[in-house]
mmCIF file of C-alpha atoms and ligand atoms in Angstrom:
data_model
loop_
_atom_site.group_PDB
_atom_site.id
_atom_site.type_symbol
_atom_site.label_atom_id
_atom_site.label_comp_id
_atom_site.label_asym_id
_atom_site.label_seq_id
_atom_site.Cartn_x
_atom_site.Cartn_y
_atom_site.Cartn_z
ATOM 1 C CA UNK O 1 -35.941 -23.758 0.926
ATOM 2 C CA UNK O 2 -39.134 -22.452 -1.163
ATOM 3 C CA UNK O 3 -38.901 -19.832 -3.518
ATOM 4 C CA UNK O 4 -40.391 -16.810 -1.697
ATOM 5 C CA UNK O 5 -42.310 -14.995 -4.187
ATOM 6 C CA UNK O 6 -45.148 -11.430 -4.113
ATOM 7 C CA UNK O 7 -47.531 -12.623 -7.668
ATOM 8 C CA UNK O 8 -50.242 -9.489 -8.495
ATOM 9 C CA UNK O 9 -53.230 -10.291 -9.631
ATOM 10 C CA UNK O 10 -54.722 -7.188 -11.622
ATOM 11 C CA UNK O 11 -57.569 -9.814 -13.139
ATOM 12 C CA UNK O 12 -60.130 -7.324 -14.683
ATOM 13 C CA UNK O 13 -57.986 -3.846 -13.721
ATOM 14 C CA UNK O 14 -55.602 -1.495 -16.327
ATOM 15 C CA UNK O 15 -55.193 0.578 -19.575
ATOM 16 C CA UNK O 16 -52.011 0.357 -20.824
ATOM 17 C CA UNK O 17 -51.394 3.834 -19.749
ATOM 18 C CA UNK O 18 -51.744 2.630 -15.926
ATOM 19 C CA UNK O 19 -49.490 -0.204 -17.084
ATOM 20 C CA UNK O 20 -47.070 2.063 -17.855
ATOM 21 C CA UNK O 21 -47.576 4.825 -14.923
ATOM 22 C CA UNK O 22 -47.544 1.744 -12.478
ATOM 23 C CA UNK O 23 -44.109 0.820 -14.155
ATOM 24 C CA UNK O 24 -42.840 3.594 -13.505
ATOM 25 C CA UNK O 25 -43.297 3.741 -9.594
ATOM 26 C CA UNK O 26 -42.323 0.574 -9.914
ATOM 27 C CA UNK O 27 -39.409 0.995 -11.386
ATOM 28 C CA UNK O 28 -35.584 1.396 -9.968
ATOM 29 C CA UNK O 29 -37.126 0.706 -6.238
ATOM 30 C CA UNK O 30 -38.454 -2.897 -5.810
ATOM 31 C CA UNK O 31 -35.905 -4.958 -8.589
ATOM 32 C CA UNK O 32 -34.147 -5.995 -9.190
ATOM 33 C CA UNK O 33 -32.478 -7.760 -5.436
ATOM 34 C CA UNK O 34 -35.713 -7.910 -3.598
ATOM 35 C CA UNK O 35 -35.155 -10.493 -1.983
ATOM 36 C CA UNK O 36 -37.912 -11.551 -3.585
ATOM 37 C CA UNK O 37 -39.306 -13.045 -6.630
ATOM 38 C CA UNK O 38 -42.238 -10.772 -7.859
ATOM 39 C CA UNK O 39 -45.350 -12.623 -10.200
ATOM 40 C CA UNK O 40 -47.688 -9.802 -12.003
ATOM 41 C CA UNK O 41 -50.700 -11.188 -13.915
ATOM 42 C CA UNK O 42 -52.053 -8.412 -15.977
ATOM 43 C CA UNK O 43 -55.275 -8.993 -18.385
ATOM 44 C CA UNK O 44 -53.563 -10.558 -21.421
ATOM 45 C CA UNK O 45 -54.176 -7.593 -23.678
ATOM 46 C CA UNK O 46 -51.588 -5.857 -21.571
ATOM 47 C CA UNK O 47 -48.596 -8.205 -21.177
ATOM 48 C CA UNK O 48 -46.678 -7.872 -24.730
ATOM 49 C CA UNK O 49 -46.717 -3.766 -22.968
ATOM 50 C CA UNK O 50 -45.369 -5.096 -20.001
ATOM 51 C CA UNK O 51 -43.249 -7.698 -21.522
ATOM 52 C CA UNK O 52 -40.808 -5.121 -23.069
ATOM 53 C CA UNK O 53 -40.280 -3.750 -19.398
ATOM 54 C CA UNK O 54 -40.352 -7.190 -17.497
ATOM 55 C CA UNK O 55 -35.967 -7.545 -18.333
ATOM 56 C CA UNK O 56 -34.807 -4.428 -17.364
ATOM 57 C CA UNK O 57 -37.363 -4.719 -13.855
ATOM 58 C CA UNK O 58 -36.912 -7.976 -12.947
ATOM 59 C CA UNK O 59 -40.314 -9.096 -12.447
ATOM 60 C CA UNK O 60 -41.826 -12.454 -14.626
ATOM 61 C CA UNK O 61 -45.388 -12.536 -16.110
ATOM 62 C CA UNK O 62 -48.622 -14.227 -15.704
ATOM 63 C CA UNK O 63 -51.427 -14.803 -17.231
ATOM 64 C CA UNK O 64 -55.066 -15.337 -15.684
ATOM 65 C CA UNK O 65 -55.399 -18.328 -17.288
ATOM 66 C CA UNK O 66 -55.675 -20.725 -20.531
ATOM 67 C CA UNK O 67 -57.066 -23.117 -22.191
ATOM 68 C CA UNK O 68 -56.566 -26.243 -22.510
ATOM 69 C CA UNK O 69 -56.455 -26.907 -26.295
ATOM 70 C CA UNK O 70 -53.327 -25.329 -27.681
ATOM 71 C CA UNK O 71 -55.908 -23.830 -30.600
ATOM 72 C CA UNK O 72 -58.808 -24.317 -32.242
ATOM 73 C CA UNK O 73 -62.487 -22.949 -32.222
ATOM 74 C CA UNK O 74 -62.567 -21.497 -29.477
ATOM 75 C CA UNK O 75 -63.791 -17.710 -29.280
ATOM 76 C CA UNK O 76 -62.687 -16.047 -26.603
ATOM 77 C CA UNK O 77 -59.901 -18.240 -25.336
ATOM 78 C CA UNK O 78 -56.152 -17.753 -24.747
ATOM 79 C CA UNK O 79 -54.292 -20.593 -25.001
ATOM 80 C CA UNK O 80 -50.808 -21.584 -23.131
ATOM 81 C CA UNK O 81 -48.764 -21.159 -25.710
ATOM 82 C CA UNK O 82 -50.323 -17.822 -27.429
ATOM 83 C CA UNK O 83 -49.542 -17.051 -23.261
ATOM 84 C CA UNK O 84 -45.838 -17.426 -23.766
ATOM 85 C CA UNK O 85 -45.687 -15.551 -27.390
ATOM 86 C CA UNK O 86 -47.089 -12.441 -25.058
ATOM 87 C CA UNK O 87 -44.021 -12.704 -22.743
ATOM 88 C CA UNK O 88 -45.887 -15.046 -19.514
ATOM 89 C CA UNK O 89 -43.612 -17.855 -18.392
ATOM 90 C CA UNK O 90 -46.288 -18.042 -15.550
ATOM 91 C CA UNK O 91 -50.055 -18.869 -15.210
ATOM 92 C CA UNK O 92 -53.040 -19.131 -12.993
ATOM 93 C CA UNK O 93 -55.109 -22.080 -12.403
ATOM 94 C CA UNK O 94 -57.801 -22.256 -10.591
ATOM 95 C CA UNK O 95 -58.706 -18.937 -9.110
ATOM 96 C CA UNK O 96 -61.530 -19.112 -6.900
ATOM 97 C CA UNK O 97 -63.674 -16.347 -9.255
ATOM 98 C CA UNK O 98 -63.202 -18.852 -11.493
ATOM 99 C CA UNK O 99 -63.691 -21.804 -10.602
ATOM 100 C CA UNK O 100 -67.106 -19.486 -8.765
ATOM 101 C CA UNK O 101 -68.343 -17.365 -11.506
ATOM 102 C CA UNK O 102 -67.741 -19.552 -14.601
ATOM 103 C CA UNK O 103 -68.288 -22.710 -12.611
ATOM 104 C CA UNK O 104 -64.854 -24.703 -13.359
ATOM 105 C CA UNK O 105 -64.460 -27.579 -11.658
ATOM 106 C CA UNK O 106 -61.669 -29.569 -10.650
ATOM 107 C CA UNK O 107 -61.053 -31.803 -13.366
ATOM 108 C CA UNK O 108 -60.443 -28.373 -15.493
ATOM 109 C CA UNK O 109 -58.154 -27.027 -13.447
ATOM 110 C CA UNK O 110 -55.816 -29.604 -14.025
ATOM 111 C CA UNK O 111 -56.745 -29.588 -17.621
ATOM 112 C CA UNK O 112 -56.115 -26.112 -17.987
ATOM 113 C CA UNK O 113 -52.273 -26.706 -15.631
ATOM 114 C CA UNK O 114 -51.353 -29.780 -18.290
ATOM 115 C CA UNK O 115 -51.378 -26.880 -21.201
ATOM 116 C CA UNK O 116 -49.491 -24.539 -19.340
ATOM 117 C CA UNK O 117 -46.476 -27.630 -18.410
ATOM 118 C CA UNK O 118 -47.503 -28.433 -22.222
ATOM 119 C CA UNK O 119 -46.061 -24.963 -23.854
ATOM 120 C CA UNK O 120 -43.555 -24.550 -20.133
ATOM 121 C CA UNK O 121 -45.168 -22.024 -18.022
ATOM 122 C CA UNK O 122 -45.194 -22.035 -14.971
ATOM 123 C CA UNK O 123 -48.887 -22.949 -12.650
ATOM 124 C CA UNK O 124 -49.958 -20.918 -9.766
ATOM 125 C CA UNK O 125 -52.678 -23.451 -8.666
ATOM 126 C CA UNK O 126 -54.732 -21.638 -6.763
ATOM 127 C CA UNK O 127 -57.194 -23.613 -4.083
ATOM 128 C CA UNK O 128 -59.343 -22.459 -1.344
ATOM 129 C CA UNK O 129 -62.486 -23.406 0.906
ATOM 130 C CA UNK O 130 -66.232 -21.192 0.496
ATOM 131 C CA UNK O 131 -66.919 -19.743 4.165
ATOM 132 C CA UNK O 132 -70.196 -22.515 4.203
ATOM 133 C CA UNK O 133 -67.196 -25.200 3.758
ATOM 134 C CA UNK O 134 -65.337 -23.563 6.530
ATOM 135 C CA UNK O 135 -68.121 -23.499 8.697
ATOM 136 C CA UNK O 136 -68.896 -26.446 8.054
ATOM 137 C CA UNK O 137 -65.144 -27.789 9.168
ATOM 138 C CA UNK O 138 -64.803 -28.886 5.586
ATOM 139 C CA UNK O 139 -61.918 -26.546 4.954
ATOM 140 C CA UNK O 140 -59.272 -29.131 4.811
ATOM 141 C CA UNK O 141 -60.560 -31.787 2.368
ATOM 142 C CA UNK O 142 -61.855 -29.161 0.014
ATOM 143 C CA UNK O 143 -58.260 -28.138 -0.225
ATOM 144 C CA UNK O 144 -56.692 -30.863 -0.273
ATOM 145 C CA UNK O 145 -59.595 -32.370 -3.692
ATOM 146 C CA UNK O 146 -58.494 -29.201 -5.394
ATOM 147 C CA UNK O 147 -54.859 -30.623 -4.939
ATOM 148 C CA UNK O 148 -54.791 -33.515 -5.186
ATOM 149 C CA UNK O 149 -57.172 -33.393 -8.444
ATOM 150 C CA UNK O 150 -54.467 -31.775 -10.204
ATOM 151 C CA UNK O 151 -51.388 -33.583 -8.999
ATOM 152 C CA UNK O 152 -53.310 -37.008 -9.948
ATOM 153 C CA UNK O 153 -52.321 -35.473 -13.835
ATOM 154 C CA UNK O 154 -49.425 -33.942 -12.915
ATOM 155 C CA UNK O 155 -47.508 -35.584 -11.070
ATOM 156 C CA UNK O 156 -43.814 -33.834 -10.597
ATOM 157 C CA UNK O 157 -43.875 -31.037 -12.532
ATOM 158 C CA UNK O 158 -46.428 -29.004 -10.695
ATOM 159 C CA UNK O 159 -43.328 -28.203 -9.312
ATOM 160 C CA UNK O 160 -42.304 -25.971 -11.664
ATOM 161 C CA UNK O 161 -45.093 -23.722 -10.403
ATOM 162 C CA UNK O 162 -46.055 -22.066 -7.016
ATOM 163 C CA UNK O 163 -49.526 -23.055 -4.927
ATOM 164 C CA UNK O 164 -51.676 -20.795 -3.698
ATOM 165 C CA UNK O 165 -54.102 -20.722 -0.412
ATOM 166 C CA UNK O 166 -56.708 -18.204 -0.774
ATOM 167 C CA UNK O 167 -59.816 -18.556 1.209
ATOM 168 C CA UNK O 168 -62.951 -17.937 -0.444
ATOM 169 C CA UNK O 169 -64.358 -15.850 2.092
ATOM 170 C CA UNK O 170 -61.310 -13.452 2.205
ATOM 171 C CA UNK O 171 -60.776 -12.257 -1.284
ATOM 172 C CA UNK O 172 -61.482 -9.470 -2.047
ATOM 173 C CA UNK O 173 -63.629 -8.843 1.110
ATOM 174 C CA UNK O 174 -61.686 -7.429 3.193
ATOM 175 C CA UNK O 175 -62.015 -10.416 5.874
ATOM 176 C CA UNK O 176 -58.120 -11.655 6.141
ATOM 177 C CA UNK O 177 -56.946 -15.574 7.819
ATOM 178 C CA UNK O 178 -55.469 -14.601 10.761
ATOM 179 C CA UNK O 179 -51.347 -16.081 10.396
ATOM 180 C CA UNK O 180 -52.239 -18.787 12.137
ATOM 181 C CA UNK O 181 -55.431 -20.151 10.464
ATOM 182 C CA UNK O 182 -52.607 -19.143 7.658
ATOM 183 C CA UNK O 183 -50.521 -21.215 8.416
ATOM 184 C CA UNK O 184 -52.545 -24.200 9.838
ATOM 185 C CA UNK O 185 -53.945 -24.602 6.085
ATOM 186 C CA UNK O 186 -49.835 -24.029 4.686
ATOM 187 C CA UNK O 187 -48.871 -26.370 7.026
ATOM 188 C CA UNK O 188 -51.611 -29.115 5.776
ATOM 189 C CA UNK O 189 -50.569 -28.842 1.990
ATOM 190 C CA UNK O 190 -47.298 -29.200 2.704
ATOM 191 C CA UNK O 191 -47.564 -32.517 4.127
ATOM 192 C CA UNK O 192 -49.924 -33.451 1.140
ATOM 193 C CA UNK O 193 -47.487 -31.745 -1.414
ATOM 194 C CA UNK O 194 -44.420 -34.663 1.215
ATOM 195 C CA UNK O 195 -46.368 -37.154 0.993
ATOM 196 C CA UNK O 196 -46.278 -37.261 -2.931
ATOM 197 C CA UNK O 197 -42.657 -35.759 -3.490
ATOM 198 C CA UNK O 198 -39.460 -34.151 -1.218
ATOM 199 C CA UNK O 199 -39.333 -32.450 -4.975
ATOM 200 C CA UNK O 200 -42.997 -31.597 -4.118
ATOM 201 C CA UNK O 201 -42.791 -30.552 -0.611
ATOM 202 C CA UNK O 202 -39.856 -27.488 -1.420
ATOM 203 C CA UNK O 203 -43.498 -25.181 -3.718
ATOM 204 C CA UNK O 204 -44.077 -22.165 -2.601
ATOM 205 C CA UNK O 205 -47.290 -22.231 -1.099
ATOM 206 C CA UNK O 206 -48.724 -18.312 -1.350
ATOM 207 C CA UNK O 207 -51.679 -17.259 0.885
ATOM 208 C CA UNK O 208 -53.670 -14.987 -1.404
ATOM 209 C CA UNK O 209 -57.134 -13.619 0.401
ATOM 210 C CA UNK O 210 -56.697 -9.353 1.370
ATOM 211 C CA UNK O 211 -52.816 -8.700 1.442
ATOM 212 C CA UNK O 212 -52.198 -5.436 2.772
ATOM 213 C CA UNK O 213 -49.348 -4.053 3.667
ATOM 214 C CA UNK O 214 -50.740 -3.608 7.224
ATOM 215 C CA UNK O 215 -51.176 -7.918 7.604
ATOM 216 C CA UNK O 216 -48.186 -9.071 5.027
ATOM 217 C CA UNK O 217 -45.393 -9.184 7.603
ATOM 218 C CA UNK O 218 -47.517 -11.016 9.736
ATOM 219 C CA UNK O 219 -48.186 -13.659 7.823
ATOM 220 C CA UNK O 220 -44.710 -13.636 6.079
ATOM 221 C CA UNK O 221 -43.845 -14.149 9.870
ATOM 222 C CA UNK O 222 -45.069 -17.599 9.339
ATOM 223 C CA UNK O 223 -42.990 -20.554 7.957
ATOM 224 C CA UNK O 224 -44.888 -22.196 5.697
ATOM 225 C CA UNK O 225 -46.131 -18.556 4.098
ATOM 226 C CA UNK O 226 -42.880 -18.405 1.147
ATOM 227 C CA UNK O 227 -45.111 -15.184 0.386
ATOM 228 C CA UNK O 228 -49.141 -13.969 -1.356
ATOM 229 C CA UNK O 229 -51.008 -13.714 -4.684
ATOM 230 C CA UNK O 230 -51.843 -10.245 -4.624
ATOM 231 C CA UNK O 231 -55.345 -8.870 -5.742
ATOM 232 C CA UNK O 232 -55.955 -5.493 -4.664
ATOM 233 C CA UNK O 233 -53.690 -4.047 -2.852
ATOM 234 C CA UNK O 234 -51.153 -4.329 -6.175
ATOM 235 C CA UNK O 235 -53.896 -2.338 -8.029
ATOM 236 C CA UNK O 236 -51.720 0.416 -6.021
ATOM 237 C CA UNK O 237 -47.779 0.473 -6.927
ATOM 238 C CA UNK O 238 -47.104 1.684 -3.648
ATOM 239 C CA UNK O 239 -48.707 -0.815 -1.349
ATOM 240 C CA UNK O 240 -47.584 -3.680 -4.036
ATOM 241 C CA UNK O 241 -44.056 -2.397 -3.125
ATOM 242 C CA UNK O 242 -44.271 -2.396 0.568
ATOM 243 C CA UNK O 243 -45.391 -5.866 0.623
ATOM 244 C CA UNK O 244 -42.544 -6.748 -0.971
ATOM 245 C CA UNK O 245 -40.075 -5.143 1.633
ATOM 246 C CA UNK O 246 -42.405 -6.667 4.229
ATOM 247 C CA UNK O 247 -41.191 -10.184 2.654
ATOM 248 C CA UNK O 248 -37.709 -8.459 2.146
ATOM 249 C CA UNK O 249 -38.180 -7.912 6.307
ATOM 250 C CA UNK O 250 -40.193 -10.547 7.455
ATOM 251 C CA UNK O 251 -40.056 -13.396 4.881
ATOM 252 C CA UNK O 252 -38.137 -16.826 6.071
ATOM 253 C CA UNK O 253 -34.990 -16.794 4.800
HETATM 254 C C1 LIG Q 301 -56.951 -12.436 -5.950
HETATM 255 O O1 LIG Q 301 -57.369 -11.692 -6.494
HETATM 256 O O2 LIG Q 301 -55.862 -13.455 -5.732
HETATM 257 C C2 LIG Q 301 -56.598 -12.209 -4.142
HETATM 258 C C3 LIG Q 301 -56.735 -11.989 -3.861
HETATM 259 O O3 LIG Q 301 -57.262 -10.442 -4.131
HETATM 260 P P1 LIG Q 301 -57.886 -9.400 -3.090
HETATM 261 O O4 LIG Q 301 -55.537 -9.192 -3.120
HETATM 262 O O5 LIG Q 301 -58.288 -8.116 -3.475
HETATM 263 O O6 LIG Q 301 -58.835 -10.285 -2.131
#
């Protein structure tokens, strides 16, 4: 069975005080033994602080992106090796905010995924269509194209990480794909992976897009939804814990 994962993406939010209070709220409740892996993707500045508590809390940390190169004259960028040094074991790749706002192409995502694996990071590859693409009937072809771009470069090595299906129209908007709609896309993604290899077909496929305690259980009950990548709601430790508990109770065993 694919690993079950609930991941929080803090985006560009959080201070040292926020992180300390967050960990205090999390401690002793969800972890360990929550029945799923719990990942946090804080801003890079907070990785060293959070890294001091991960073993005790049984969580893993990720960075929100990595640069393709291991070092050099790339002002403002962070290499995968540096993220490992700061305590990350995962990285997001191709989050839609980077694709949409910063013009990251499919080819960029493949290079970043390659850099992640070179450094030993587990890539969480984000894929998803815009509203215009969905309305135009192109949702499946867009997601397949985004997957193939990375699979063509990494092959089976992508299986070290996970996939997050995040329809762009559902991110930070309060709109969520219905469980049936999300399952249909997750099933399609599983098929793309299975055609490549049995190992890839076992990858965890997370849903992301306005996941909240109120809608998590119905999503997790779907057969190909192995977890969630949570943005806004992950900033509230109580809401994040409730989503983890929904996975324990309603997720596939
Ligand atoms: C995300 O940032 O990956 C995300 C899904 O955000 P939100 O939950 O706020 O829609």
